[in-house]
Each structure stands twice: as C-alpha cells, then as structure tokens.
Coordinates of C-alpha atoms in Angstrom, one line a residue:
M1 CA 167.7 108.4 129.9
S2 CA 165.1 108.8 127.4
D3 CA 165.8 111.3 124.4
Q4 CA 162.2 112.5 124.8
P5 CA 160.9 115.2 127.3
S6 CA 158.2 114.3 129.9
E7 CA 154.7 114.4 129.0
A8 CA 154.1 117.5 131.2
S9 CA 156.9 119.5 129.3
R10 CA 156.8 117.9 125.8
P11 CA 155.7 120.4 123.1
P12 CA 152.5 119.4 121.2
E13 CA 154.3 119.0 117.8
E14 CA 156.8 116.6 119.3
S15 CA 154.2 114.6 121.3
E16 CA 152.1 113.9 118.2
A17 CA 155.0 113.1 116.0
S18 CA 156.4 110.6 118.4
G19 CA 153.1 108.8 118.4
A20 CA 152.3 109.2 122.2
P21 CA 148.5 109.0 122.9
E22 CA 146.9 112.5 123.7
K23 CA 145.5 112.5 127.4
P24 CA 141.9 113.4 127.8
G25 CA 141.4 117.0 128.6
G26 CA 144.9 117.8 127.8
A27 CA 146.1 120.9 126.4
G28 CA 146.4 119.6 122.8
T29 CA 144.2 121.1 120.3
P30 CA 141.5 118.5 119.3
R31 CA 141.1 117.7 115.8
P32 CA 138.0 119.4 114.2
P33 CA 135.5 117.5 112.2
E34 CA 136.5 116.9 108.5
P35 CA 133.9 117.9 106.0
P36 CA 134.8 116.5 102.5
T37 CA 136.6 118.5 99.9
A38 CA 135.0 120.4 97.2
D39 CA 135.8 117.5 94.7
A40 CA 134.0 115.0 97.0
A41 CA 131.6 114.2 94.0
A42 CA 134.6 112.4 92.2
A43 CA 135.3 110.2 95.5
P44 CA 135.0 106.4 95.1
P45 CA 132.2 104.5 96.9
A46 CA 132.3 104.1 100.6
D47 CA 133.3 100.6 100.5
E48 CA 136.4 101.2 98.4
P49 CA 139.6 103.1 99.2
G50 CA 140.2 106.5 97.5
P51 CA 141.5 106.6 94.0
S52 CA 145.1 107.1 95.1
E53 CA 144.9 105.4 98.5
A54 CA 147.2 102.6 99.2
W55 CA 147.5 103.5 102.7
T56 CA 144.6 105.6 104.1
A57 CA 143.7 107.4 107.2
G58 CA 140.5 106.4 109.1
A59 CA 137.3 108.2 108.2
T60 CA 135.1 110.0 110.6
P61 CA 131.3 110.2 110.7
A62 CA 131.7 113.8 109.8
D63 CA 132.7 112.8 106.4
T64 CA 129.1 112.4 105.4
A65 CA 128.5 116.0 105.6
R66 CA 128.4 118.0 102.2
P67 CA 129.0 121.6 102.6
S68 CA 129.2 124.1 99.9
P69 CA 132.6 124.7 98.1
A70 CA 133.1 127.9 100.0
Q71 CA 132.4 126.3 103.3
A72 CA 134.8 123.4 102.3
S73 CA 137.6 125.8 101.5
D74 CA 137.2 127.6 104.9
G75 CA 137.1 124.2 106.7
R76 CA 140.2 123.1 105.1
R77 CA 142.1 126.1 106.1
Q78 CA 140.8 125.8 109.7
R79 CA 141.8 122.1 109.8
A80 CA 145.2 122.9 108.3
H81 CA 145.9 125.5 111.0
A82 CA 144.6 123.3 113.8
A83 CA 146.6 120.4 112.6
Q84 CA 149.8 122.5 112.4
Q85 CA 149.3 123.6 116.0
A86 CA 148.5 120.2 117.2
G87 CA 151.2 118.4 115.3
Q88 CA 148.5 116.1 113.7
P89 CA 148.9 114.9 110.2
G90 CA 145.3 115.0 109.4
S91 CA 143.7 113.6 106.2
P92 CA 146.3 113.3 103.4
W93 CA 144.2 114.6 100.6
Q94 CA 142.5 117.9 102.0
Y95 CA 145.1 120.7 102.1
G96 CA 148.3 121.6 100.4
A97 CA 151.7 120.6 101.9
G98 CA 153.4 123.3 103.6
A99 CA 150.5 125.6 103.2
P100 CA 148.4 125.6 106.4
A101 CA 146.2 128.4 105.1
A102 CA 146.1 127.5 101.3
K103 CA 144.2 130.3 99.5
D104 CA 143.5 128.3 96.3
D105 CA 141.5 125.3 95.5
G106 CA 143.4 124.6 92.1
M107 CA 145.4 121.7 90.8
T108 CA 148.1 122.1 93.4
A109 CA 145.6 122.1 96.3
R110 CA 144.1 119.0 95.1
L111 CA 147.3 117.0 94.4
R112 CA 149.5 118.1 97.3
P113 CA 148.9 116.5 100.7
P114 CA 149.6 118.1 104.1
P115 CA 153.2 118.1 105.5
P116 CA 153.9 114.9 107.4
P117 CA 154.6 114.8 111.2
L118 CA 158.0 115.1 112.4
I119 CA 160.5 112.4 111.4
R120 CA 160.4 109.7 114.0
P121 CA 163.6 108.0 115.3
D122 CA 162.8 104.6 113.7
V123 CA 162.3 106.3 110.4
L124 CA 165.6 108.2 110.7
G125 CA 167.4 105.1 111.9
S126 CA 166.2 103.2 108.7
V127 CA 167.2 106.0 106.5
L128 CA 170.7 106.2 107.7
A129 CA 171.0 102.5 107.6
T130 CA 169.8 102.7 103.9
A131 CA 172.6 105.4 103.2
L132 CA 175.3 103.6 105.1
L133 CA 174.7 100.2 103.2
S134 CA 174.4 102.0 99.9
A135 CA 177.8 103.4 100.5
L136 CA 179.4 100.1 101.5
F137 CA 177.5 97.7 99.1
L138 CA 176.6 99.4 95.9
G139 CA 180.0 100.5 94.6
D140 CA 181.2 97.3 93.3
G141 CA 178.2 96.2 90.8
L142 CA 174.7 94.9 91.4
G143 CA 173.6 91.7 92.8
V144 CA 172.0 90.8 96.2
N145 CA 173.2 94.2 97.4
L146 CA 170.1 95.8 95.8
L147 CA 167.9 93.6 98.1
I148 CA 170.1 94.5 101.1
V149 CA 169.7 98.3 100.5
A150 CA 166.0 98.0 99.7
V151 CA 165.0 96.3 103.0
P152 CA 165.8 99.3 105.4
A153 CA 164.4 101.8 102.7
T154 CA 161.1 99.8 102.8
L155 CA 161.2 99.9 106.6
A156 CA 161.5 103.5 106.5
A157 CA 158.5 103.9 104.2
F158 CA 156.5 101.6 106.4
F159 CA 157.3 103.3 109.6
A160 CA 156.5 106.9 108.2
A161 CA 153.2 105.6 106.7
R162 CA 152.2 104.2 110.1
A163 CA 153.2 107.4 111.9
A164 CA 150.9 109.4 109.4
G165 CA 148.0 107.1 110.2
R166 CA 147.9 105.3 106.8
R167 CA 147.0 101.7 106.6
L168 CA 148.3 98.9 104.4
R169 CA 146.1 98.1 101.4
P170 CA 146.1 95.0 99.2
W171 CA 147.4 96.9 96.1
T172 CA 150.2 98.4 98.1
A173 CA 151.4 95.1 99.2
T174 CA 151.2 93.8 95.6
W175 CA 153.4 96.7 94.2
A176 CA 155.9 96.3 97.2
V177 CA 156.2 92.6 96.9
G178 CA 156.5 92.8 93.2
G179 CA 159.2 95.5 93.4
L180 CA 161.2 93.3 95.9
A181 CA 160.8 90.3 93.6
L182 CA 162.2 92.2 90.6
L183 CA 165.3 93.1 92.6
A184 CA 166.0 89.3 92.7
V185 CA 166.8 89.3 89.2
P186 CA 170.2 91.1 89.5
A187 CA 171.0 88.6 92.3
L188 CA 170.2 85.5 89.9
R189 CA 171.3 86.7 86.4
D190 CA 174.5 88.1 85.1
A191 CA 173.1 89.5 81.9
G192 CA 173.0 93.5 82.0
W193 CA 170.0 93.9 79.9
P194 CA 167.3 92.0 81.8
T195 CA 168.9 93.4 85.1
F196 CA 168.2 96.9 83.7
L197 CA 164.7 96.3 82.9
A198 CA 164.1 94.7 86.3
V199 CA 165.7 97.5 88.3
V200 CA 163.7 100.2 86.5
S201 CA 160.5 98.1 86.9
A202 CA 161.2 97.8 90.5
F203 CA 161.6 101.5 91.0
A204 CA 158.2 102.0 89.1
L205 CA 156.4 99.5 91.3
G206 CA 157.9 101.0 94.4
S207 CA 156.7 104.4 93.6
L208 CA 153.3 103.0 92.9
A209 CA 153.3 101.3 96.2
L210 CA 153.9 104.6 97.8
H211 CA 151.3 106.6 95.9
G212 CA 148.7 104.0 95.2
S213 CA 147.3 105.4 91.9
R214 CA 144.7 103.6 90.0
S215 CA 143.6 105.9 87.2
W216 CA 145.5 105.9 83.8
P217 CA 147.4 109.3 84.7
G218 CA 147.9 108.1 88.1
V219 CA 149.6 104.9 87.2
L220 CA 151.8 106.4 84.4
I221 CA 152.8 109.4 86.4
G222 CA 152.7 107.6 89.8
S223 CA 155.4 105.3 88.6
L224 CA 157.9 108.1 88.4
G225 CA 156.3 110.1 91.2
L226 CA 159.1 109.3 93.8
F227 CA 161.3 111.9 92.0
D228 CA 158.8 114.6 93.2
S229 CA 159.5 113.7 96.8
V230 CA 163.3 114.0 96.7
V231 CA 163.6 117.7 97.6
P232 CA 160.6 117.7 100.1
G233 CA 162.0 114.6 101.7
I234 CA 165.3 116.1 102.4
I235 CA 163.9 119.3 103.8
W236 CA 161.5 117.1 105.9
G237 CA 164.5 115.2 107.2
V238 CA 166.5 118.3 108.0
R239 CA 163.7 119.9 109.8
G240 CA 162.8 116.8 111.8
I241 CA 166.4 116.3 112.9
R242 CA 166.7 120.0 114.0
A243 CA 163.5 119.8 115.9
R244 CA 164.5 116.7 117.8
A245 CA 167.9 117.5 118.2
G246 CA 167.2 121.0 119.8
G247 CA 165.8 119.5 123.2
S248 CA 168.0 116.5 123.5
R249 CA 171.7 117.6 122.8
A250 CA 173.0 115.7 125.8
N251 CA 171.3 112.4 124.5
W252 CA 172.7 112.9 121.0
G253 CA 176.2 113.4 122.3
A254 CA 175.8 110.2 124.3
T255 CA 174.5 108.3 121.3
L256 CA 177.6 109.5 119.2
R257 CA 180.1 108.5 122.0
T258 CA 178.4 105.2 122.4
T259 CA 178.8 104.5 118.6
A260 CA 182.4 105.7 118.5
V261 CA 183.4 103.4 121.4
A262 CA 181.7 100.4 119.7
L263 CA 183.3 101.0 116.4
V264 CA 186.8 101.3 118.2
L265 CA 186.2 97.9 120.0
L266 CA 185.1 96.2 116.8
V267 CA 188.2 97.5 114.9
V268 CA 190.6 96.6 117.7
F269 CA 189.5 93.1 118.5
G270 CA 188.5 92.3 115.0
T271 CA 192.1 93.1 113.9
L272 CA 193.5 90.9 116.7
F273 CA 191.3 87.9 115.9
A274 CA 192.1 88.2 112.1
S275 CA 195.9 88.3 112.9
A276 CA 195.4 85.2 115.2
D277 CA 193.5 83.0 112.7
A278 CA 194.0 83.1 108.9
A279 CA 190.4 81.4 108.2
F280 CA 188.8 84.1 110.4
A281 CA 190.7 86.8 108.5
E282 CA 189.7 85.3 105.0
L283 CA 186.0 85.0 106.2
L284 CA 186.1 88.7 107.5
G285 CA 187.6 89.9 104.2
S286 CA 185.2 88.3 102.2
L287 CA 182.2 89.6 104.2
M288 CA 183.3 93.1 104.6
P289 CA 183.4 95.6 101.7
E290 CA 186.8 96.9 100.7
A291 CA 187.4 100.5 101.6
S292 CA 190.0 102.8 100.2
V293 CA 191.0 106.4 100.1
G294 CA 190.6 106.6 96.3
A295 CA 187.1 105.3 96.5
G296 CA 186.0 107.9 99.1
P297 CA 184.3 110.4 96.6
W298 CA 182.3 107.5 95.0
R299 CA 181.2 106.1 98.4
T300 CA 180.1 109.6 99.6
L301 CA 178.1 109.9 96.5
L302 CA 176.4 106.7 97.1
F303 CA 175.8 107.5 100.7
A304 CA 174.1 110.9 99.6
L305 CA 172.0 109.1 96.9
G306 CA 170.9 106.3 99.4
L307 CA 170.0 109.1 102.1
A308 CA 168.0 111.1 99.5
G309 CA 166.2 108.1 98.1
A310 CA 165.1 106.7 101.5
L311 CA 164.0 110.1 102.6
A312 CA 161.9 110.5 99.4
A313 CA 160.4 107.2 100.0
A314 CA 159.6 107.8 103.6
H315 CA 158.1 111.3 102.6
A316 CA 156.1 110.0 99.9
A317 CA 154.7 107.2 102.2
A318 CA 153.7 109.8 104.9
A319 CA 152.4 112.4 102.5
P320 CA 151.8 110.9 99.0
V321 CA 150.9 113.1 96.2
R322 CA 147.4 112.4 94.8
W323 CA 148.3 111.7 91.0
D324 CA 144.9 110.4 90.5
G325 CA 143.8 114.1 90.7
L326 CA 145.3 114.6 87.2
T327 CA 142.3 113.8 85.0
V328 CA 142.0 113.7 81.3
R329 CA 138.5 115.1 80.1
P330 CA 136.7 112.6 77.9
G331 CA 136.3 113.4 74.1
K332 CA 133.1 114.5 72.7
P333 CA 130.8 111.6 72.1
R334 CA 130.2 110.9 68.4
G335 CA 127.1 109.6 66.6
R336 CA 126.7 105.9 66.4
A337 CA 127.2 105.8 62.6
E338 CA 130.0 108.2 62.5
W339 CA 131.7 106.2 65.3
A340 CA 131.1 102.8 64.2
L341 CA 131.5 102.7 60.4
P342 CA 135.2 103.3 60.3
L343 CA 135.8 100.6 62.9
I344 CA 133.6 98.2 61.1
V345 CA 135.5 98.7 57.8
L346 CA 138.8 98.1 59.8
N347 CA 137.2 94.8 61.2
L348 CA 136.4 93.7 57.7
L349 CA 140.0 94.4 56.6
F350 CA 141.3 92.5 59.6
A351 CA 139.1 89.6 58.8
A352 CA 140.2 89.5 55.1
F353 CA 143.8 89.4 56.1
I354 CA 143.4 86.8 58.8
T355 CA 141.3 84.5 56.4
L356 CA 144.3 84.4 54.1
Q357 CA 146.7 84.1 57.1
L358 CA 145.0 80.9 58.4
V359 CA 145.9 79.1 55.2
V360 CA 149.7 79.3 56.1
L361 CA 149.7 80.0 59.9
F362 CA 149.6 76.6 61.0
G363 CA 150.6 74.8 57.8
G364 CA 154.3 74.5 58.5
Y365 CA 157.2 75.2 56.1
D366 CA 156.0 73.0 53.3
K367 CA 152.7 75.1 53.2
V368 CA 154.6 78.3 53.4
R369 CA 156.8 77.3 50.4
D370 CA 153.8 76.1 48.3
V371 CA 151.6 79.1 48.9
T372 CA 154.2 81.9 48.9
G373 CA 157.2 80.6 47.4
L374 CA 159.2 82.0 50.3
S375 CA 161.8 80.5 52.6
H376 CA 161.5 80.7 56.3
A377 CA 163.6 83.7 56.5
E378 CA 162.1 85.6 53.6
Y379 CA 158.4 84.9 55.1
A380 CA 159.3 86.0 58.6
R381 CA 161.3 89.1 57.5
Q382 CA 158.5 90.0 55.1
G383 CA 156.0 90.5 57.8
F384 CA 156.8 90.3 61.4
W385 CA 157.7 94.0 62.0
Q386 CA 154.6 95.1 60.0
L387 CA 152.4 92.9 62.2
L388 CA 154.1 94.2 65.3
W389 CA 153.4 97.8 64.3
A390 CA 149.8 96.7 63.2
T391 CA 149.3 95.5 66.9
L392 CA 150.5 98.8 68.4
L393 CA 148.4 100.9 66.1
T394 CA 145.4 98.8 67.0
L395 CA 145.9 99.5 70.5
L396 CA 146.0 103.2 69.7
V397 CA 142.9 102.9 67.7
I398 CA 141.0 101.2 70.5
A399 CA 142.1 104.0 73.0
L400 CA 141.0 106.8 70.7
A401 CA 137.7 105.0 69.9
L402 CA 137.0 104.7 73.7
R403 CA 137.5 108.4 74.1
W404 CA 135.0 109.4 71.4
A405 CA 132.7 106.5 71.8
P406 CA 129.0 107.2 72.1
R407 CA 127.8 107.2 75.8
G408 CA 124.1 107.5 75.5
G409 CA 122.9 104.5 77.3
T410 CA 122.7 100.7 77.2
G411 CA 122.4 100.6 73.5
D412 CA 125.6 102.6 72.9
R413 CA 127.5 100.4 75.5
T414 CA 126.3 97.3 73.5
L415 CA 127.4 99.0 70.3
V416 CA 130.9 99.7 71.5
R417 CA 131.4 96.3 72.9
S418 CA 130.0 94.6 69.6
V419 CA 132.6 96.6 67.6
L420 CA 135.8 96.9 69.7
G421 CA 135.4 93.2 70.9
P422 CA 135.6 91.6 67.5
L423 CA 138.6 94.0 66.9
C424 CA 140.5 92.8 69.9
V425 CA 139.9 89.2 68.8
L426 CA 141.0 89.7 65.3
T427 CA 144.2 91.5 66.7
L428 CA 144.9 88.5 68.8
V429 CA 145.0 86.4 65.6
V430 CA 147.5 89.0 64.2
V431 CA 149.7 88.5 67.2
A432 CA 149.5 84.7 66.9
S433 CA 150.6 85.3 63.2
A434 CA 153.4 87.4 64.2
L435 CA 154.7 85.0 66.7
R436 CA 154.3 82.1 64.3
R437 CA 156.5 84.0 61.7
M438 CA 159.2 84.5 64.4
D439 CA 158.9 80.9 65.4
L440 CA 159.7 79.9 61.8
Y441 CA 162.6 82.3 61.6
V442 CA 164.1 81.1 64.8
D443 CA 163.7 77.4 63.9
E444 CA 165.8 78.2 60.7
Y445 CA 168.4 80.5 62.1
G446 CA 168.5 80.3 65.9
L447 CA 167.8 82.7 68.7
T448 CA 169.2 86.1 69.4
R449 CA 168.6 88.8 71.9
L450 CA 166.7 90.9 69.6
R451 CA 164.5 88.1 68.3
I452 CA 163.5 87.1 71.9
S453 CA 162.9 90.7 72.9
V454 CA 160.6 91.5 70.3
A455 CA 158.7 88.1 70.5
A456 CA 158.4 88.8 74.2
M457 CA 156.9 92.3 73.4
E458 CA 154.5 90.8 70.9
L459 CA 153.4 88.3 73.5
W460 CA 152.7 91.0 76.1
L461 CA 150.7 93.0 73.7
G462 CA 148.6 90.0 73.3
V463 CA 148.1 89.8 77.1
V464 CA 147.0 93.6 77.1
L465 CA 144.4 92.8 74.4
I466 CA 143.1 89.9 76.6
L467 CA 142.9 92.4 79.5
I468 CA 140.9 94.8 77.3
L469 CA 138.5 92.3 76.4
A470 CA 138.1 91.3 80.1
A471 CA 137.6 94.9 80.9
G472 CA 134.7 95.1 78.3
V473 CA 133.0 92.3 80.1
F474 CA 133.8 93.0 83.8
G475 CA 134.4 96.6 83.7
A476 CA 137.5 98.8 83.2
R477 CA 138.0 99.7 86.9
F478 CA 141.1 97.7 87.4
L479 CA 142.4 97.9 83.8
P480 CA 145.3 100.4 84.4
R481 CA 146.7 98.6 87.5
A482 CA 146.2 95.2 85.6
V483 CA 148.3 96.4 82.7
A484 CA 151.0 97.7 85.0
V485 CA 151.0 94.4 86.9
S486 CA 151.2 92.4 83.6
A487 CA 154.1 94.4 82.4
A488 CA 156.0 93.9 85.8
A489 CA 155.2 90.2 85.6
G490 CA 156.6 89.9 82.2
V491 CA 159.8 91.7 83.1
L492 CA 160.2 89.4 86.1
A493 CA 159.6 86.3 84.0
F494 CA 161.8 87.5 81.3
G495 CA 164.7 88.0 83.9
L496 CA 164.0 84.7 85.7
L497 CA 164.0 82.7 82.5
S498 CA 167.5 83.9 81.7
P499 CA 167.2 85.1 78.1
D500 CA 171.1 84.6 77.5
G501 CA 170.8 81.1 78.8
L502 CA 167.8 80.4 76.5
I503 CA 169.6 81.8 73.5
A504 CA 172.6 79.6 74.2
E505 CA 170.4 76.5 74.9
Q506 CA 168.5 76.9 71.7
N507 CA 171.6 77.3 69.5
V508 CA 173.5 74.6 71.0
Q509 CA 170.4 72.3 70.7
R510 CA 170.2 73.1 67.0
F511 CA 173.9 72.3 66.6
E512 CA 173.6 69.0 68.4
D513 CA 170.4 68.0 66.4
G514 CA 172.2 68.6 63.1
R515 CA 169.9 71.5 62.0
S516 CA 172.9 73.8 61.8
T517 CA 176.3 72.6 60.5
S518 CA 178.0 75.3 62.6
I519 CA 177.3 77.7 65.5
D520 CA 177.8 81.5 65.3
I521 CA 180.9 81.6 67.7
D522 CA 181.2 85.4 67.0
Y523 CA 177.7 85.9 68.5
V524 CA 177.6 83.4 71.4
K525 CA 181.0 84.4 72.7
D526 CA 179.6 87.8 73.7
L527 CA 176.6 86.4 75.9
S528 CA 176.9 86.7 79.6
A529 CA 177.9 84.1 82.2
D530 CA 174.3 82.9 82.2
A531 CA 175.1 81.1 78.8
V532 CA 178.0 78.9 80.3
P533 CA 176.0 75.8 81.4
A534 CA 174.6 75.4 77.8
L535 CA 177.8 76.3 76.0
D536 CA 179.6 73.9 78.2
R537 CA 178.1 71.1 76.1
L538 CA 179.7 72.1 72.9
P539 CA 182.5 69.8 71.5
E540 CA 186.0 71.1 71.2
P541 CA 187.2 73.5 69.7
E542 CA 183.7 75.2 69.6
R543 CA 183.4 75.0 73.4
S544 CA 186.7 76.8 74.2
C545 CA 186.1 79.5 71.5
A546 CA 182.7 80.3 72.8
L547 CA 183.8 80.3 76.5
R548 CA 187.3 82.0 76.2
I549 CA 186.0 85.6 76.7
I550 CA 183.6 84.7 79.3
Q551 CA 186.2 82.8 81.2
N552 CA 188.6 85.9 81.3
D553 CA 185.7 87.9 82.6
V554 CA 184.6 85.4 85.3
L555 CA 187.8 83.8 86.6
H556 CA 189.9 87.1 86.7
D557 CA 187.0 89.2 88.3
D558 CA 187.4 89.9 92.1
T559 CA 183.8 91.2 92.4
P560 CA 182.7 90.7 96.1
W561 CA 180.0 88.3 97.0
Y562 CA 177.3 90.9 97.5
A563 CA 177.8 92.0 93.8
T564 CA 178.1 88.6 92.3
S565 CA 175.1 86.8 90.7
W566 CA 174.1 83.2 91.0
G567 CA 174.6 82.8 87.2
E568 CA 178.2 84.2 87.6
A569 CA 179.0 82.0 90.5
Q570 CA 177.7 78.9 88.6
A571 CA 179.7 79.8 85.6
K572 CA 182.9 80.3 87.7
E573 CA 182.3 76.8 89.2
I574 CA 182.2 75.1 85.6
L575 CA 185.1 77.0 84.2
E576 CA 187.3 76.1 87.2
K577 CA 186.6 72.4 86.7
R578 CA 187.0 72.7 82.9
P579 CA 189.0 75.6 81.8
V580 CA 189.1 76.4 77.9
K581 CA 191.9 74.8 75.9
G582 CA 194.1 75.8 73.0
D583 CA 194.5 79.4 71.8
R584 CA 192.8 82.0 69.6
S585 CA 194.3 80.7 66.5
D586 CA 192.0 77.5 66.7
C587 CA 188.8 79.7 66.5
Y588 CA 189.4 81.4 63.2
R589 CA 188.1 78.2 61.4
V590 CA 185.1 77.6 63.6
G591 CA 181.7 78.8 62.8
G592 CA 182.7 80.7 59.7
E593 CA 181.0 78.6 57.0
G594 CA 177.5 78.4 55.7
T595 CA 174.7 80.9 56.7
R596 CA 174.9 83.2 59.5
D597 CA 172.2 85.0 61.4
G598 CA 169.8 84.4 58.5
Y599 CA 171.9 85.6 55.5
E600 CA 174.7 84.6 53.2
P601 CA 178.1 86.0 54.3
D602 CA 178.6 87.4 50.8
D603 CA 175.1 88.9 50.6
D604 CA 174.7 92.5 50.8
G605 CA 171.2 92.4 52.0
Y606 CA 170.4 93.6 55.6
D607 CA 168.8 91.3 58.1
P608 CA 166.7 93.3 60.8
Y609 CA 167.0 90.4 63.3

C-alpha cells in the first residue's frame, strides 16, 4: 500500500511537495505570473544565471515585465499567498522565507528565500542515512568515513534542490566535486594539520555549492552560510514529518515493524554464522563498528550532529539564502592625480628594491656572501617575513585603490590598468625573492612544517596576483570565485603532496648526500606516519630513534578500517616487516651535534623558522 493518498483526496500541499503533476483544470491554484522584483535593475544578463544561482528555477515570459516598486511588492505578496495555498515553491529569490505576506522590502526580504516544499521521502531517507552513518563511523577518527557520510548528505541536498525546481549549474558541480575531493585527504594522509585544512575547505566549498554566490561578500559569507540553515532546516524537517505522518500512521507503523523484523533477522543469523566460521566472524568484526554502552552518549551526539547537518544542507539546497544581496557600496572616485600619484611613488620604490634584489636573487650562495656578507640563514632570516608582509599589504593596497579608483570612462580604466598592472608585476618579483630566500634557508638547514607552510602561503599569494592581472585584462567577473577555487586547489594539493612526507624526504636526502652531518631526531620523530617511508631509509641507530614513537602509535592502535588513512596503513606494513631496534639509550647521542634548525645549540638567538 502506498503511503500517499489518492489524487482525488490528496491535499494541495502534499500533492505539490511529492512532485505529482497537476491535472489540467484541477482544483489546485495556478501559479500567477512572476513580475521581477524591485531590485531587478541589479539582475545579471538574460544569458547568465543570477548572482547567487547555482540551481535556478525556470524563468517565465512574464519575467520581462517591469512594474513599479509598489506593484512589485503587491505582486510578491500575492504570489507568496498563492504559492502557500498551492504548495508551490515559486521563485527562490522573490519573497521572504516563512512570510507569505511580507510587509517590507528591506535586506531580509532580498536575502531570504521562500519556504521550501514539504520534505520528500527521498530527502528524509538520505538525511536519516547521514545521521545513522555519522553515529556509526565518525566516533573513532577521520579517514574514509568522512566520504561515506558525505555521500548521503550530498544526495539529500540534490533531492531537495530537484524538488524545489532548481537546476544544476557548472559552478555548483565545481564546488561539490572540489569539496568531495578535499574529503579524500583524510583518507590518504595521517597528518592532522593538512587534514584540518582540507575538512574546513570542504565545508566551505559545500556551502558555496548550496548557495552559489559569486560576488566578494557572497563568496566570503556564503562559504559559512550553511550555519544559517541549521535551525530552519530542523524546523522544516519536523514540520514535514508531522505533515506526512498525519495521513499515513498505518504505513509508518508497517515501516517500523518491517525494519524491526529485518534487524532481528540480521542479528540472529549474523550471530549464528559468526559462531560457525572464525574467518566470517573476523570479517564481520572488521567491517562493523564497535558499539558499547559507554559510547552511547557520544554516538547519540554524532547522530544529532549528522541529522542537523544533513537537514541544513537539504534546506539550503531547496531554499538558499541570497548572500549576493549583501553589497558593498563603492568608494567615492578620486581625481586622477590624487589617486595615481601615491601608487606611482610606490611603483618606483618597488622598482628600486627589485633592481637591487636581481643582483643576488639568482646568483646563488657565493653571490649572496660577496654582496651582503651574510650566510644563508642570516640572509633568509633577514627578509623573508618582511617580504611576506609586503605581499599581503600590497594586496590590501590594490583592493583599496580599486575602491577609490576614478571611473569616468575609457581613459580612467586605462590609467587604472597602467598603474596597478606594473604594481602586480613588481609584487610578483617580490614573491619570487621571498621564495628564493626560503629556498636558500631550506637548502642549508632542512625543511620544517612552518617553513613549508609559509612558502606555500607565499606561492598562493603569487597565484592571486596573477588572477588579479588576468582580471584586469579579461574582466573581474569571475575573480571572487577564481580566488576561492585557487585556495581550495592549493589546500588539496598541499594535502595530496603529503607535507610530512616531503619534510622527511628532504631531511633524509640531505643526510644521505652529506650536506648535513646529522639529522634532527628530536624533530622528525614527532612527524606523522606519512614520514615513515622516507625515515625507513636512514641507517641505524638513526632509523630506530626516528621511528620509535611512530611505531608505538601505529602498531598499538586499534583504529578501525574506516578511520585509518592510507599513509597509516602503509607505515604499519613497513614497521611490521622491519620493527625498530635497540632501546632509548641509543638515541641520546644521535642528532645532537652540530647546528640544529638553523642556529648553534649554545646560541641564545631566536630562529623564527
């Protein structure tokens, strides 16, 4: 028996929410024409999606009408009332959520979408699957379990958007695929710091996929916009369950009885088969999460978090907030001389600095010593951080200059490009100089987490400068989204390249090549399991001293398969074949002579790296 009433007795709200087609001449209230809103002047061209549209409802011919603001407000209230009576979602940007008769056209009315249709069974099933998988798999660590939980949550958002009449857009697919790709980092790498960056970035891309923002305020706030949908999502889910359960109590009871019988059969026969065959019992035990009474509150919290998160994603997909409605008023245009003169002076200063830098930038250590009298460490330490801050401040100067730039016509645009273009190019040379200084420092003293992090940050700032130059040539329409994509791509590449593995590889290579008489055991022993393949090449006793702590963490850890990364599994395989030798007493004399981390052990000076 179906859990839906017949067409003749189905109420209008349930008929529309379930996606059933409306019969011609039926009792349902037809959707009235949709004149544009009062802010139609800010809408994008007809051949492009709206500023915040990643999924869009289809346009109607009536959209070409342009009534007065008062008529648009009255039409909005009439459409909201008619859509509530007919259960139709309507256009997502034209009246306030939960306010069928909104009385103001302020910020809230522009940002808030209409309430989504009743939650559908496929959305509800995906939400419950997300909550159940969260409770089962997320309590033991991070690994492939994040991808397992993200799949039903993504399906819930997809089903909810389709029920609301939204279509998949290329940028939505880009954000969604990028977010899922970032969740592969915890499944591959054991290090916690790239995993944290990847998870945060995946959340931001997922939020952008649901809201589809494209302006600077929209991209910045939209990346956190999913938090705004948590409470509305829970209310939407409760109301939808109540509305659907009211007319089908018998069917709900049958569903619960069927589920209970299936669970009983699985438990009974699974126990019998596990008792009959040890191999099957071991396989079943490795696949199934461990459940205990003591972990009950923690599992319950994870279930609640998964449920709230999936409902928030589905609600945002069906009724996204238009964060692009938050606009920043442009600054007052300045005169050409007043605007350009300070920037020209700054360009001359950059040019003078870079002219001197070119002498030593590519000259190698001998040139550095001859010109400056400084060693590698002193030269790099003298200027890297200053150049990093110079790059950041230059980006701020460019943003403020664009805000107050003259906007009188073609001549003003040419002036802006001719002044800011060279500034971006000169700043790129500053970026190259900073990276060269870091390269000299790493070549002398090895790689660390801080060094590789700040170098990656400087490299990404260079990419941003290149994007700004491209925007000056081709237009700044896609600049906010391009910067967001470059940041996400950088985090993904950073995680996939395994920074801990690169650190261990570089330090071991320097030790093998004779560039370093010892290896800093005190540092490399605190790296993650991703460093084991490189550290395994060290001779004894350096190898055992570097791997002793990692071996204790890897071999004595009973983390289940879904919370174990590929890097940890690889390290476990290596250490099981070749366990560490000796005891801790052998490590006191290893790696304790010579320089360490760029300074002498008896030196009181502080090394910022």
